[in-house]
XYZ file of C-alpha atoms in Angstrom:
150
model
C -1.015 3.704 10.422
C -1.896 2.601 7.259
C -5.890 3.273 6.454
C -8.331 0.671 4.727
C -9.238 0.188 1.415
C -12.337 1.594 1.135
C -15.863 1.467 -1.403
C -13.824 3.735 -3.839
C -11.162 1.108 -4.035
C -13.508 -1.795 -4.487
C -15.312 -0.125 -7.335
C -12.075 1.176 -9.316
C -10.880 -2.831 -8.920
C -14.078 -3.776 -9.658
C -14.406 -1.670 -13.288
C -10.691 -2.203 -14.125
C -11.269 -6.013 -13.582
C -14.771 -5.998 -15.503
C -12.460 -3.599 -18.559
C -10.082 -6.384 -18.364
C -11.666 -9.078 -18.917
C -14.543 -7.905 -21.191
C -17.193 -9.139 -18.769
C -19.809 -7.078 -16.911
C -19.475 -8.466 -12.975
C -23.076 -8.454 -11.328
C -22.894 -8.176 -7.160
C -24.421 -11.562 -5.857
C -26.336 -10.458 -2.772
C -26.136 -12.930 0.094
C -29.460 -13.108 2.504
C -28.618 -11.057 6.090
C -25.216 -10.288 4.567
C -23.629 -6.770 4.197
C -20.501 -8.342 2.026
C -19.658 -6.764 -1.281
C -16.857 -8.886 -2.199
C -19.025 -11.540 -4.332
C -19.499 -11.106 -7.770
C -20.716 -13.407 -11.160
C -21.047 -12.719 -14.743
C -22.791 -13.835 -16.937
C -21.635 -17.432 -18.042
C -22.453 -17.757 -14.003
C -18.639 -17.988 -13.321
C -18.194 -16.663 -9.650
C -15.417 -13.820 -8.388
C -14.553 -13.248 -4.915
C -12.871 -10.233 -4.836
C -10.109 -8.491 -2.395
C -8.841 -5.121 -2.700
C -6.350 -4.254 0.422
C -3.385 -2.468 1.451
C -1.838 -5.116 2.473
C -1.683 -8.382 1.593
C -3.939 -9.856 4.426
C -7.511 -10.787 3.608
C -11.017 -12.331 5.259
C -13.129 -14.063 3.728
C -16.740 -14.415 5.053
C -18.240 -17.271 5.522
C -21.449 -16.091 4.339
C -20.044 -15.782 0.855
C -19.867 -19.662 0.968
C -23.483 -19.649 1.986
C -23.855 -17.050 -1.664
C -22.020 -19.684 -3.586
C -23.838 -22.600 -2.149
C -27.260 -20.929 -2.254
C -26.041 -20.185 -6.649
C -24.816 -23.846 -7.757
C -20.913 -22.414 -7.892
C -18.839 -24.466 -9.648
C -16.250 -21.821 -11.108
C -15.170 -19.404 -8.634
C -12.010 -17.290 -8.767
C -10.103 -14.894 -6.456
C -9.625 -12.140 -7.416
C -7.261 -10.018 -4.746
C -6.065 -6.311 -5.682
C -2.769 -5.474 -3.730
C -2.786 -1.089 -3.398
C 0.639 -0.187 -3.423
C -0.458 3.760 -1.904
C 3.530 4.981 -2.558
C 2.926 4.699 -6.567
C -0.428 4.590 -6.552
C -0.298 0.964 -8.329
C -2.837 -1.619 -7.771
C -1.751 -5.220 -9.040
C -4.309 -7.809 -9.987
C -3.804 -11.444 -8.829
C -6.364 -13.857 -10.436
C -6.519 -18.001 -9.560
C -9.065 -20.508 -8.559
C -10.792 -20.345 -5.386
C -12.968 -23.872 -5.827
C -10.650 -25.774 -3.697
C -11.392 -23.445 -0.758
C -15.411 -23.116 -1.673
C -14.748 -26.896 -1.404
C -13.085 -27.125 1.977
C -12.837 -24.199 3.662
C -10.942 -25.355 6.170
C -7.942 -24.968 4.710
C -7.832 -21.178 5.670
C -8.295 -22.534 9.375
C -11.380 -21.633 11.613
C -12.915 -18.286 11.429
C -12.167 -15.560 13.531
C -14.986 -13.626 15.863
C -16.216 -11.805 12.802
C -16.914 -15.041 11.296
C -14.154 -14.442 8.471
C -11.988 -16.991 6.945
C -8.304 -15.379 7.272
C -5.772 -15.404 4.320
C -1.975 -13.858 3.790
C -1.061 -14.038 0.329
C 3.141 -14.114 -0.066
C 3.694 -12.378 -3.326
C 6.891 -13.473 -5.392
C 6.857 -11.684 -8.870
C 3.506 -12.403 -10.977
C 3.020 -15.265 -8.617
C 0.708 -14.934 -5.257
C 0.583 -17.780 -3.017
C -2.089 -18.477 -0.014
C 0.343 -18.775 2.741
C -2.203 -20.521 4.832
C -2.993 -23.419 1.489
C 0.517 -22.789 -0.450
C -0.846 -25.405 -3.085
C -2.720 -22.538 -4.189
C -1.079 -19.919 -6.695
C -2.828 -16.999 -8.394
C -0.859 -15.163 -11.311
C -0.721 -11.492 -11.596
C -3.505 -11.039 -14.982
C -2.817 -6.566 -14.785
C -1.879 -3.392 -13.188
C -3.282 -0.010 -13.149
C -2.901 3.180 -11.946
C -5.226 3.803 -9.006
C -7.047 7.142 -9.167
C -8.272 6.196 -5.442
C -5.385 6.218 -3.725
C -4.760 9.680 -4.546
C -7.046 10.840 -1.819
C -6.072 8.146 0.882
């Protein structure tokens, strides 16, 4: 069985990601909300970001409450695929407004009140199987330190 990603993950994506793009990422804290996957800068562009194992993904639907509550009107996915074997994380990076917009396009949420996603990964390219309209492009690797102790 393959184990989850875990805070250790999450942070490594999270400083690579902040490295990359020469940004510092601030968490947005959403009221009676546990979620760590919501992040802004400061220009007040949002990032929801995914680190897994695999390439399935929830999104809460009390990070659309967060983006509501802040004004969002940039908001990107950001979704870190682990690949454990090499000890490889790739980067995907594309615009989430569409969903923040209708977030029924993911379908109804499940009994942990998550929005589900599968993204179907072809080259650079990741596609939302469940909204295929909508395409994030790989933006880096790197070499997760992590994984190592998975």
């Amino acid at each position: 069985m393959i184990s989850k990603c875990n805070d250790n993950d999450r942070d490594e994506l999270l400083a690579n990601l902040s490295r990359h793009l020469s940004k510092e990422l601030i968490q947005v804290k959403i009221p009676n909300s546990r979620v760590r996957k919501l992040y802004k800068d400061r220009q007040n562009n949002f990032y929801c970001v995914f680190v897994g194992k695999k390439r399935w993904h929830g999104f809460y639907t009390s990070m659309l409450d967060g983006l509501s509550i802040n004004d969002s009107t940039k908001v990107f996915l950001i979704a870190g695929i682990l690949d454990a074997d090499a000890l490889v994380t790739d980067v995907y990076s594309g615009s989430f407004h569409k969903i923040f917009m209708n977030p029924s396009l993911l379908g109804n949420s499940n009994k942990h009140n998550q929005l589900d996603f599968m993204l179907i990964v072809n080259g650079d390219t990741a596609t939302i199987r469940e909204s295929p309209d909508i395409k994030l492009q790989r933006i880096f690797s790197y070499k997760s330190q992590s994984a190592m102790f998975a």
